[in-house]
Short mmCIF file of C-alpha atoms in Angstrom, two decimals:
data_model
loop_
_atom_site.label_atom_id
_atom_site.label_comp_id
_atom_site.label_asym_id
_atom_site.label_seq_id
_atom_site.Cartn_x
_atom_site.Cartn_y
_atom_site.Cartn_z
CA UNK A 1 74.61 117.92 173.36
CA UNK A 2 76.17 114.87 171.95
CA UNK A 3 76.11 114.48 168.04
CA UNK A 4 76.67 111.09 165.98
CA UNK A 5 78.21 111.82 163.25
CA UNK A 6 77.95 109.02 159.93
CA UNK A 7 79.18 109.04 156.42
CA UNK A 8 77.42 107.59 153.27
CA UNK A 9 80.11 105.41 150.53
CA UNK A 10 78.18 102.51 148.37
CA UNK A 11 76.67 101.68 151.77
CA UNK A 12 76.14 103.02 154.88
CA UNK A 13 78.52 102.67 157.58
CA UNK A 14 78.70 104.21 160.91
CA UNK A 15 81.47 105.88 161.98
CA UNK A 16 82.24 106.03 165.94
CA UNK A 17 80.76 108.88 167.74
CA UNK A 18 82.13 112.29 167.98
CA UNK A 19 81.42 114.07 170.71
CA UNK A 20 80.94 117.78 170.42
CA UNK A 21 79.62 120.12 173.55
CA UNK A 22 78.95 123.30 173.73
CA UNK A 23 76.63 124.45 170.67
CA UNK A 24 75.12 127.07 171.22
CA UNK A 25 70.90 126.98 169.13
CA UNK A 26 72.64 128.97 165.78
CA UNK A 27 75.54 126.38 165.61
CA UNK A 28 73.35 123.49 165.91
CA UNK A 29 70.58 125.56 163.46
CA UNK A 30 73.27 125.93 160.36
CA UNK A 31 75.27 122.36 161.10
CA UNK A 32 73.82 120.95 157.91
CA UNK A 33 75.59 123.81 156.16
CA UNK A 34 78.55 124.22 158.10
CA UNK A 35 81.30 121.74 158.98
CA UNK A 36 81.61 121.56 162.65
CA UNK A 37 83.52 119.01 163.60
CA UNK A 38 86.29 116.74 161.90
CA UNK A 39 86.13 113.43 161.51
CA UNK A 40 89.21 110.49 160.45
CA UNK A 41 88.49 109.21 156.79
CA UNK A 42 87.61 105.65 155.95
CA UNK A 43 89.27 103.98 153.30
CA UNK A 44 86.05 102.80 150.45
CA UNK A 45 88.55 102.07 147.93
CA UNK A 46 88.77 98.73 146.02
CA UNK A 47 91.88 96.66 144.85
CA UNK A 48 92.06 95.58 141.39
CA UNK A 49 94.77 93.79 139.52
CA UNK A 50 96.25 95.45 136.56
CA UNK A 51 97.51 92.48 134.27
CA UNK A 52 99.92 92.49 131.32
CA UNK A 53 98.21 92.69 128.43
CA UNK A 54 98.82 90.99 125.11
CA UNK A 55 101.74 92.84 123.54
CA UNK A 56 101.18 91.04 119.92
CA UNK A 57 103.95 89.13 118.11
CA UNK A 58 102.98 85.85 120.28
CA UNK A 59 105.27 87.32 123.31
CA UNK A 60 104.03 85.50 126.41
CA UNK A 61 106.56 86.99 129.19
CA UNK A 62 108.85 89.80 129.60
CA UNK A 63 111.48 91.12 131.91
CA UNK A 64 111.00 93.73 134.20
CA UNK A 65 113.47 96.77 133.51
CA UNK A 66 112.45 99.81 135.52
CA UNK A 67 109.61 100.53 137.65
CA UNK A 68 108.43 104.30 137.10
CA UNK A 69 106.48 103.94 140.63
CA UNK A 70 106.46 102.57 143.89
CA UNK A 71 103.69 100.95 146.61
CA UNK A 72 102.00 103.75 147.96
CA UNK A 73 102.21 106.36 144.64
CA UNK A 74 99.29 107.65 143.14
CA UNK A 75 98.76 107.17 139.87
CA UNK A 76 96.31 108.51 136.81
CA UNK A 77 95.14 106.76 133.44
CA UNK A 78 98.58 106.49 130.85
CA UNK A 79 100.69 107.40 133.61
CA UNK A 80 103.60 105.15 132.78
CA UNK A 81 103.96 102.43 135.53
CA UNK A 82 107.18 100.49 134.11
CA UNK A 83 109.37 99.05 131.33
CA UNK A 84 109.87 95.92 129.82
CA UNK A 85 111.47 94.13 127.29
CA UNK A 86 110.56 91.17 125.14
CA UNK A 87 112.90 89.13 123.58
CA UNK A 88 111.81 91.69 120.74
CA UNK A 89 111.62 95.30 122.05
CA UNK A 90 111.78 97.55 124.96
CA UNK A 91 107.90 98.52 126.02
CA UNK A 92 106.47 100.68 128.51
CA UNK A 93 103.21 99.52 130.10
CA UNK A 94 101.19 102.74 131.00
CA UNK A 95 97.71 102.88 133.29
CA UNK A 96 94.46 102.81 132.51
CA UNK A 97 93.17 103.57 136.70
CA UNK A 98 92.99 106.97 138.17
CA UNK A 99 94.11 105.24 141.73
CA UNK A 100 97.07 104.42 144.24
CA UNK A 101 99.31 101.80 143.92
CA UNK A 102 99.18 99.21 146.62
CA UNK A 103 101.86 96.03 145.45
CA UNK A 104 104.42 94.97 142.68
CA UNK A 105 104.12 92.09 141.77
CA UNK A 106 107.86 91.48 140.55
CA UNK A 107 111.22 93.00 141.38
CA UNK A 108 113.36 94.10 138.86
CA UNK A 109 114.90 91.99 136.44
CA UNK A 110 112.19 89.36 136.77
CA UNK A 111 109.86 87.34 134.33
CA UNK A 112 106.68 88.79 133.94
CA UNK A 113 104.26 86.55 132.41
CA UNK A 114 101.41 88.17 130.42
CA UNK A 115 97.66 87.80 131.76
CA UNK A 116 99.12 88.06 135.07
CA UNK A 117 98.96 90.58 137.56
CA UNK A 118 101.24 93.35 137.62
CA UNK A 119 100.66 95.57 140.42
CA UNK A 120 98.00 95.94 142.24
CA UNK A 121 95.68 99.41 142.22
CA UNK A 122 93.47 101.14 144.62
CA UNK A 123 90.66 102.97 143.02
CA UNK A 124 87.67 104.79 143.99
CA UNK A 125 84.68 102.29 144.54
CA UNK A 126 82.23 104.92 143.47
CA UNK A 127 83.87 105.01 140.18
CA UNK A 128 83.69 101.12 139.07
CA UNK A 129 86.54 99.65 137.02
CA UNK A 130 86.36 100.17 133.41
CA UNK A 131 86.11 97.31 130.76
CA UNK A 132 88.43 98.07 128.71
CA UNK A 133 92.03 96.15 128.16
CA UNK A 134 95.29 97.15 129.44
CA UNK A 135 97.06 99.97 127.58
CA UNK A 136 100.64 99.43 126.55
CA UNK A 137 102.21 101.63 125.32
CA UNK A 138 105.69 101.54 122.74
CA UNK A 139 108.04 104.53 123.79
CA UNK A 140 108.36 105.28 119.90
CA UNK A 141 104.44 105.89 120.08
CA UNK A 142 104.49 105.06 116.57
CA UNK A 143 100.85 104.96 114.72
CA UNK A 144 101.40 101.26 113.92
CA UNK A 145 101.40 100.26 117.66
CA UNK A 146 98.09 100.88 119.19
CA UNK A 147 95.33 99.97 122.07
CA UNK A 148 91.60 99.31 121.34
CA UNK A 149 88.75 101.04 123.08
CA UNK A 150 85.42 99.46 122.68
CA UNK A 151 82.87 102.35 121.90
CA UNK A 152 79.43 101.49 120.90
CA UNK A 153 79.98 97.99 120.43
CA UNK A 154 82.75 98.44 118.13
CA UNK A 155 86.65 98.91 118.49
CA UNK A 156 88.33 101.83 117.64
CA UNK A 157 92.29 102.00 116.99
CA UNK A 158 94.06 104.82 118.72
CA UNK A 159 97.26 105.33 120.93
CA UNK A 160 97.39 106.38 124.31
CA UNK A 161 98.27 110.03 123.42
CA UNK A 162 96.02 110.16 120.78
CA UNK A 163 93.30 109.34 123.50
CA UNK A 164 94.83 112.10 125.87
CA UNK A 165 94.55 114.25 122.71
CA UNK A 166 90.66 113.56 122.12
CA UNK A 167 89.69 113.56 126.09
CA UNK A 168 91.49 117.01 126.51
CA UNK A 169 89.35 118.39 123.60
CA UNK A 170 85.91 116.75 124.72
CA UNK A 171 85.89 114.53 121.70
CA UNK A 172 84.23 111.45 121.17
CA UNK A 173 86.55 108.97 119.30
CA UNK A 174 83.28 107.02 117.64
CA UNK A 175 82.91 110.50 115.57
CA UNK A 176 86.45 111.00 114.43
CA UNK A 177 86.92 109.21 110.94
CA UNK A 178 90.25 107.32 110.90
CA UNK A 179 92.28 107.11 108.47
CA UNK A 180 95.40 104.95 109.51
CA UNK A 181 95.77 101.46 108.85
CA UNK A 182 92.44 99.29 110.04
CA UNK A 183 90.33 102.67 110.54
CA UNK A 184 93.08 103.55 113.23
CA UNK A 185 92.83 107.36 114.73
CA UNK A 186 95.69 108.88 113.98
CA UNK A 187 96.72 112.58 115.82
CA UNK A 188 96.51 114.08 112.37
CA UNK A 189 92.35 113.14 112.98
CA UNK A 190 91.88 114.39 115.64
CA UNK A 191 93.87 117.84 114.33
CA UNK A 192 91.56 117.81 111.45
CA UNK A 193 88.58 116.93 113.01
CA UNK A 194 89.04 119.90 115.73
CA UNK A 195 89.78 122.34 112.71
CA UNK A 196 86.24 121.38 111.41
CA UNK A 197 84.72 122.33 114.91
CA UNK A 198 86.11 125.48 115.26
CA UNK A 199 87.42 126.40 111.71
CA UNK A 200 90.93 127.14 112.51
CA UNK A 201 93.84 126.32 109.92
CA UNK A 202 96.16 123.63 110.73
CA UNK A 203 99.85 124.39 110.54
CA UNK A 204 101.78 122.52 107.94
CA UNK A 205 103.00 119.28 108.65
CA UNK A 206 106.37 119.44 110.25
CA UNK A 207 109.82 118.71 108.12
CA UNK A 208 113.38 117.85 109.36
CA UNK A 209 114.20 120.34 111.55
CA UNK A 210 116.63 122.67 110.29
CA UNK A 211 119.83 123.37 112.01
CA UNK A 212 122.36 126.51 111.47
CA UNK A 213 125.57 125.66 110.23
CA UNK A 214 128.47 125.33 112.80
CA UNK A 215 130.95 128.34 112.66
CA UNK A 216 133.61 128.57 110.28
CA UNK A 217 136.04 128.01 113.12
CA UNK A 218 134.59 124.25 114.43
CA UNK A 219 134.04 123.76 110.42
CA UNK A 220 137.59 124.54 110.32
CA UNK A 221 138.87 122.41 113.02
CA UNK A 222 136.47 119.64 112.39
CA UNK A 223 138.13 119.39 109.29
CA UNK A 224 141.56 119.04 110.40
CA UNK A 225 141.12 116.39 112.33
CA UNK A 226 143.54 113.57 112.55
CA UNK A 227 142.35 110.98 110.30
CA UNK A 228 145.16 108.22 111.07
CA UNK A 229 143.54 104.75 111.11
CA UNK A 230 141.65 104.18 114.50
CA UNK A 231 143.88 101.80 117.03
CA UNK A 232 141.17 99.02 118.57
CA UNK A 233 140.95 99.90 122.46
CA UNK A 234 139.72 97.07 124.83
CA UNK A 235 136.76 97.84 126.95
CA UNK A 236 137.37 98.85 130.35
CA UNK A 237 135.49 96.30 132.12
CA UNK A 238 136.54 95.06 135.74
CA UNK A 239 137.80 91.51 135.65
CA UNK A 240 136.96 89.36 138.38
CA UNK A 241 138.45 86.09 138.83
CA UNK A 242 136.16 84.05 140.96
CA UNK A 243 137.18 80.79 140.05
CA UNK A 244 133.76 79.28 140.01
CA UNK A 245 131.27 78.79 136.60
CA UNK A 246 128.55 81.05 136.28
CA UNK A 247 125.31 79.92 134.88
CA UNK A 248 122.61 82.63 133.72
CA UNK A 249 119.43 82.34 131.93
CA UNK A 250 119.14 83.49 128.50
CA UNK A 251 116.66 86.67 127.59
CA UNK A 252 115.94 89.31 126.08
CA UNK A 253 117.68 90.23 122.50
CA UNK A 254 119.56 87.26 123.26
CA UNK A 255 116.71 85.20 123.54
CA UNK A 256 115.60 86.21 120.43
CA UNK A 257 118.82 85.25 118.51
CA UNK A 258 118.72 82.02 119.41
CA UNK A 259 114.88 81.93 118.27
CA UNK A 260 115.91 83.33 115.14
CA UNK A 261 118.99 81.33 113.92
CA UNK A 262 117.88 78.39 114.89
CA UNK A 263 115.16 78.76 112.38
CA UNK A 264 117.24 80.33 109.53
CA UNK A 265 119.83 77.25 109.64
CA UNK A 266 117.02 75.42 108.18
CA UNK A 267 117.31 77.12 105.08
CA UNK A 268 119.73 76.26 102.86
CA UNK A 269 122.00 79.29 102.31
CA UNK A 270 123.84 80.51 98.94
CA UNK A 271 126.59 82.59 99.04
CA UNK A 272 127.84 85.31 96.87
CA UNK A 273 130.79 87.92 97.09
CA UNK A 274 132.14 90.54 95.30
CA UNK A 275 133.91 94.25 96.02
CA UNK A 276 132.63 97.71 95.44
CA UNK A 277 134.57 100.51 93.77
CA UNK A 278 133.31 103.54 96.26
CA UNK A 279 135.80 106.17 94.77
CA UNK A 280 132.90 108.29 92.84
CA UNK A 281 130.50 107.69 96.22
CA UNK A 282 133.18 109.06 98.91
CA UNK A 283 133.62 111.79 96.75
CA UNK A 284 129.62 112.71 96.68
CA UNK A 285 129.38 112.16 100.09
CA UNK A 286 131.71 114.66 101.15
CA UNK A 287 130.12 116.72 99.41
CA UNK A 288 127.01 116.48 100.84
CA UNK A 289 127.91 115.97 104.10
CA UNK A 290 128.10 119.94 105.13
CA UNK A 291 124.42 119.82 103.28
CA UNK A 292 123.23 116.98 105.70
CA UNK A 293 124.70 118.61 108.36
CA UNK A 294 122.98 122.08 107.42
CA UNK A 295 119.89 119.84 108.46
CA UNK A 296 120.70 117.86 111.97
CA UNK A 297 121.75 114.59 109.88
CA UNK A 298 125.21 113.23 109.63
CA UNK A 299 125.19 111.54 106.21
CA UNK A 300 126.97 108.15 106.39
CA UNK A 301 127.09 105.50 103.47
CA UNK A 302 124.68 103.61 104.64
CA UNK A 303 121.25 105.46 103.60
CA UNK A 304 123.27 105.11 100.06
CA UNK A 305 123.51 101.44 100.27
CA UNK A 306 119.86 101.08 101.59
CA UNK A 307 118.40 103.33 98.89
CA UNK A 308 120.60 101.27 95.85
CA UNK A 309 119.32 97.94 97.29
CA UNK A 310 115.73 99.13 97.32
CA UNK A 311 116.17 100.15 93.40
CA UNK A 312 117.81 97.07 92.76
CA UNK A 313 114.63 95.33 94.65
CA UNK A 314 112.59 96.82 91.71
CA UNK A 315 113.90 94.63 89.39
CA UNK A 316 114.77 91.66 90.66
CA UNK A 317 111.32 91.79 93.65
CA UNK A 318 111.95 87.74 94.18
CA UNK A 319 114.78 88.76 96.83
CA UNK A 320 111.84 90.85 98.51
CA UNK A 321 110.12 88.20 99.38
CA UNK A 322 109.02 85.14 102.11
CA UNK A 323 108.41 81.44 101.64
CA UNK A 324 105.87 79.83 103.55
CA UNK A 325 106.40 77.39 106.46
CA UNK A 326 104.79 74.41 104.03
CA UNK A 327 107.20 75.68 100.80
CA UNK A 328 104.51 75.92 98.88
CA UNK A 329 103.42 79.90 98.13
CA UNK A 330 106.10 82.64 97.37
CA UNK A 331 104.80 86.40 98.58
CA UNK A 332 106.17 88.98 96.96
CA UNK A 333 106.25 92.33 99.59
CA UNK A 334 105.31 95.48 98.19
CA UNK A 335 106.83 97.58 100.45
CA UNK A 336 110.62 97.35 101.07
CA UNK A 337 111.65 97.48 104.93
CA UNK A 338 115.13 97.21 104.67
CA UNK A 339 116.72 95.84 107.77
CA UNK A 340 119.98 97.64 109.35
CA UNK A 341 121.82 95.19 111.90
CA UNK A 342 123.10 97.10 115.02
CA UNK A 343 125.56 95.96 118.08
CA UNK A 344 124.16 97.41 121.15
CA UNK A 345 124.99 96.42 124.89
CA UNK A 346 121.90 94.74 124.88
CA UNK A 347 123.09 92.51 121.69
CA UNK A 348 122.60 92.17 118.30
CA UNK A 349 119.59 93.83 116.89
CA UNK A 350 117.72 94.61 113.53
CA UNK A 351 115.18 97.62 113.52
CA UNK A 352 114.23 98.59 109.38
CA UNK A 353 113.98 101.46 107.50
CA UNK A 354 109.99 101.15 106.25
CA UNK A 355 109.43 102.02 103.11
CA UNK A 356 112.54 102.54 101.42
CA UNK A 357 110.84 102.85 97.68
CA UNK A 358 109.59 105.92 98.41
CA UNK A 359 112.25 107.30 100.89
CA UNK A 360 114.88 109.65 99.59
CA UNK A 361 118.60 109.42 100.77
CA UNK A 362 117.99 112.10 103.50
CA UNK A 363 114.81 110.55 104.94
CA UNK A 364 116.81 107.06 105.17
CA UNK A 365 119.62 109.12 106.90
CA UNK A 366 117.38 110.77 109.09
CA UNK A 367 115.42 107.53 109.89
CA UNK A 368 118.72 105.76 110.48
CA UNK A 369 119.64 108.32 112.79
CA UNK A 370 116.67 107.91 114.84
CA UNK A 371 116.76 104.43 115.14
CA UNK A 372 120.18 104.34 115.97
CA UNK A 373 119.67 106.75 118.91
CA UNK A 374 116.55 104.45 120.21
CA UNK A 375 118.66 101.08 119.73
CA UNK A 376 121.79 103.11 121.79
CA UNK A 377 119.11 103.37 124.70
CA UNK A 378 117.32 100.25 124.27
CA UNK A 379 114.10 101.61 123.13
CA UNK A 380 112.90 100.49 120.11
CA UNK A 381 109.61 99.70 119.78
CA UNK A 382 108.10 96.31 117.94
CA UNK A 383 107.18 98.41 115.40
CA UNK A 384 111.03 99.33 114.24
CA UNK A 385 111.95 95.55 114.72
CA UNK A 386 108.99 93.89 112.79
CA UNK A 387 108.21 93.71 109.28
CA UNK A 388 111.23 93.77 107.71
CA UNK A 389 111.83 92.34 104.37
CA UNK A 390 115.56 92.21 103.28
CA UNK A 391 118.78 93.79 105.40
CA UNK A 392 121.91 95.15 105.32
CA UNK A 393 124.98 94.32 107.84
CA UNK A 394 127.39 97.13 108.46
CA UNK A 395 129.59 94.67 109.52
CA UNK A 396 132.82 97.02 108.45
CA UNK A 397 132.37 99.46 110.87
CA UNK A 398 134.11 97.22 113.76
CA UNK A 399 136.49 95.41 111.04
CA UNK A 400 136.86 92.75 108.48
CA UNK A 401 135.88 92.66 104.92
CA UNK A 402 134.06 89.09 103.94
CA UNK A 403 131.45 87.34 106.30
CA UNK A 404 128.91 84.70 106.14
CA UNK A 405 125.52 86.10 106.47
CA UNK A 406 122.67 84.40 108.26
CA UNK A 407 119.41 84.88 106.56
CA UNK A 408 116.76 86.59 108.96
CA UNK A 409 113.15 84.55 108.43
CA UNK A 410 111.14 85.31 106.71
CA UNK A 411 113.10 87.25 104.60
CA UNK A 412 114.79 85.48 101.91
CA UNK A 413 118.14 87.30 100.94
CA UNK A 414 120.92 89.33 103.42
CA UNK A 415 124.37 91.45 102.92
CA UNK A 416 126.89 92.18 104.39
CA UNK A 417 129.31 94.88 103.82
CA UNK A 418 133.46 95.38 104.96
CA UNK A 419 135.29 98.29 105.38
CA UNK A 420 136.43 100.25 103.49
CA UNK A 421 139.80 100.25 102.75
CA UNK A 422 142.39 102.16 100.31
CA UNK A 423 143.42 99.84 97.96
CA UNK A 424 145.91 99.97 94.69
CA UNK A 425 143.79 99.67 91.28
CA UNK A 426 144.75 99.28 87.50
CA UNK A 427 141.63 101.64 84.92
CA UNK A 428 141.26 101.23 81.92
CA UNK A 429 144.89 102.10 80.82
CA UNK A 430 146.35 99.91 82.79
CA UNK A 431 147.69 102.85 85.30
CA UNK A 432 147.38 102.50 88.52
CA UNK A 433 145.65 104.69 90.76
CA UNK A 434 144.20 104.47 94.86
CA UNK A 435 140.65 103.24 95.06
CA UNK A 436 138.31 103.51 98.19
CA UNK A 437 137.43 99.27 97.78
CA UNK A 438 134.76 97.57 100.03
CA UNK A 439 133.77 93.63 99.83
CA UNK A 440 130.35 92.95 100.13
CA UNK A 441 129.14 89.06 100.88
CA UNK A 442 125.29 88.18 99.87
CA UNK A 443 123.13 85.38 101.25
CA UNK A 444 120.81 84.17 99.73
CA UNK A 445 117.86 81.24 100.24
CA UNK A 446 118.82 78.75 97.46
CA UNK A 447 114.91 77.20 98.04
CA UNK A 448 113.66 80.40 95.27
CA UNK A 449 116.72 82.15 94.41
CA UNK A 450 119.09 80.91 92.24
CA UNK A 451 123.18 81.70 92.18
CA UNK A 452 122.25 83.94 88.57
CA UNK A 453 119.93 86.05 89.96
CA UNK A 454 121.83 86.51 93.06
CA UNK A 455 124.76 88.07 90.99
CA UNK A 456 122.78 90.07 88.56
CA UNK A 457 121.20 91.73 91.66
CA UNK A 458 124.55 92.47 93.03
CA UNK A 459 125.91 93.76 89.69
CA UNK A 460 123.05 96.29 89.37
CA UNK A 461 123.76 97.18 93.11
CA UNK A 462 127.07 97.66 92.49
CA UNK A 463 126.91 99.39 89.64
CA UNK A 464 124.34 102.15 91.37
CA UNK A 465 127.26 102.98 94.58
CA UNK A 466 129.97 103.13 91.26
CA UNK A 467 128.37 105.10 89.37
CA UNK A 468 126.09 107.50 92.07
CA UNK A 469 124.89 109.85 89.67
CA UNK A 470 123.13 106.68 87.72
CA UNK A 471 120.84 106.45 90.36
CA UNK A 472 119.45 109.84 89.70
CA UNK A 473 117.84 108.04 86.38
CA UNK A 474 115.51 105.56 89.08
CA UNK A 475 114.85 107.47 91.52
CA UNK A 476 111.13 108.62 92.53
#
């Protein structure tokens, strides 16, 4: 008995003939039941070309970092597929196809242009391709960064994970109220909107995590340590003397920089100096230091300098501000995302603290800590790097005590801060006595702010990191 055996996909299509002998009438009676013979699958599957989405910020190509798959790996929707960076921020591009991947179109470290393909996907035929766009993704997954879904003829804001969240729970995002920025979907939504179904209590929302203090012993010895003045060491990097130039193309944070100041040496730039008395501030901060560090956060100067510059801000809100390209309208930002300048290996970058008017010391500090970890492994998303509306150079913390900021557009007004350094002092009875001194140097853009109200800001400044406990009077 000789049996042709066929298989159904969007069409018909006739596999070659297996031959099976031998049946006795029962076999052959139940066959449509039973599986009696095996046959080799054929591939129904159709290729489609992911493409790079639109990242936002008027980015047009990227390089290639890491690729998180291969040709040949399976892959399902926000599985992450690779990394990128923009001459702005590190992204990873996730999946929005349940399907195997079939070709990369770029190796590493090349330009990938967006609207073109990335890599190319198998997926089930039977299942269509969905109209959606691309998902990317920030590695932050921070609630400003997000990917639209058209539902019912409208768009609704919500991250990847947030879209994991609501497909894991059966929920339809068009029902969830949103109540981020431009209707987004935040997770807290979904949370809530779960409760509601099945009238469970959500937990509180969660604080700083709280870590035990170290043992007497490593306070102890932490405590002694040698605080001699650090000797520079060069960086143990192999030297190779080929004896030819070397040309490479410029990208990535680099890229940026040279975006960036060539614009800001348009503007014509004021400068303004002075130095800080920190003896009153070193003292506070040491003693909240084993406080900070009661609660994961290492409590530097800095969230003190942010917070002071945000209170001076208040009252003098023209330094918080951008000028148009045309010269012609001054807007004044409500919100103050102060800028903190980082050296990384990948260069010089600028992520902000958002929302420093309503931050307290330890938030800054443990937002500071945060984005200093993310910056360390180049992966800050564009969220941390946009938006920013004044900033603050650390430049002390490698050396030197005056500098020349350069304004970052289209922020109007910059500092930068030396070390701090031990330095004789006369008071007010002409004694002398040791003062902790550091030297700050303002820019400002001479176009809307004038040399006066450049050094009345930096008096009031000064006067908060003087006199610490003054700030306790301002702050909200």
């Amino acid at each position: 008995v000789c049996v042709h055996h066929f298989r159904s996909c969007s069409s018909i299509q006739f596999i070659k003939s297996k031959y099976v002998c031998l049946f006795d009438k029962s076999a052959f009676k139940f066959s449509r039941q039973q599986r009696l013979f095996r046959t080799s699958s054929v591939s129904c599957g159709q290729i489609v070309q992911f493409k790079l989405s639109d990242i936002g910020e008027g980015i047009t190509e990227v390089t290639v970092k890491e690729w998180y798959i291969k040709e040949g790996d399976s892959v399902s929707q926000f599985d992450s597929i690779c990394e990128v960076q923009s001459d702005k921020a590190s992204v990873t591009i996730t999946s929005r196809y349940d399907g195997i991947i079939r070709k990369l179109h770029y190796n590493l470290d090349e330009i990938a242009y967006v609207g073109k393909p990335l890599v190319d996907i198998e997926i089930d035929a039977s299942k269509g391709v969905a109209p959606e766009e691309d998902v990317v993704e920030t590695p932050a997954m921070s609630h400003e960064e997000h990917t639209h879904q058209e539902i019912k003829g409208h768009k609704t804001l919500a991250t990847p994970a947030v879209r994991r969240l609501a497909m894991e729970n059966n929920i339809k995002l068009s029902e969830v109220v949103g109540t981020g920025k431009d209707n987004r979907i935040l997770k807290e939504d979904i949370l809530n909107y779960l409760a509601k179904q099945t009238g469970a209590i959500l937990p509180p929302s969660p604080k700083a995590e709280i870590i035990p203090p170290l043992p007497k012993s490593e306070t102890v010895s932490a405590a002694t340590k040698d605080k001699a003045r650090k000797i520079p060491v060069p960086v143990s990097r192999p030297i190779a003397f080929s004896g030819k130039d070397k040309t490479e193309a410029i990208t990535g944070f680099h890229k940026a920089m040279v975006k960036t100041m060539s614009a800001a040496l348009k503007i014509p730039h004021f400068g303004y100096c002075d130095e800080i008395d920190l003896t009153q501030l070193v003292q506070l901060r040491e003693a909240l230091k084993p406080l900070a560090q009661t609660r994961g956060v290492k409590l530097s100067f800095m969230p003190f300098f942010i917070k002071a510059a945000s209170l001076g801000l208040l009252q003098y809100p023209i330094l918080n501000a951008s000028l148009d390209e045309s010269c012609q309208n001054i807007t004044y930002k409500a919100s103050h995302n102060i800028g903190v300048a980082m050296d990384t290996e990948q260069g010089l970058i600028v992520p902000n603290v958002k929302n420093v008017q309503v931050c307290s010391v330890f938030e800054i500090a443990s937002e500071l800590k945060r984005l200093q970890s993310l910056g360390s492994a180049g992966q800050l998303g564009t969220n941390d790097l946009t938006g920013g509306t004044f900033t603050l150079s650390n430049v002390g913390t490698i050396g030197g005590t005056y500098t020349k900021p350069v304004i970052l557009p289209p922020e109007v007004a910059i500092g930068a801060l030396g070390k701090i350094q031990v330095l004789p002092r006369f008071n007010g009875k002409g004694e002398v006595f040791k003062a902790q001194i550091m030297n700050v140097s303002w820019s400002a853009d001479h176009r809307i702010i004038d040399g006066a109200t450049m050094a009345r800001f930096s008096n009031l400044w000064k006067s908060y990191l003087e006199n610490p406990a003054s700030m306790l009077l301002d702050l909200k």
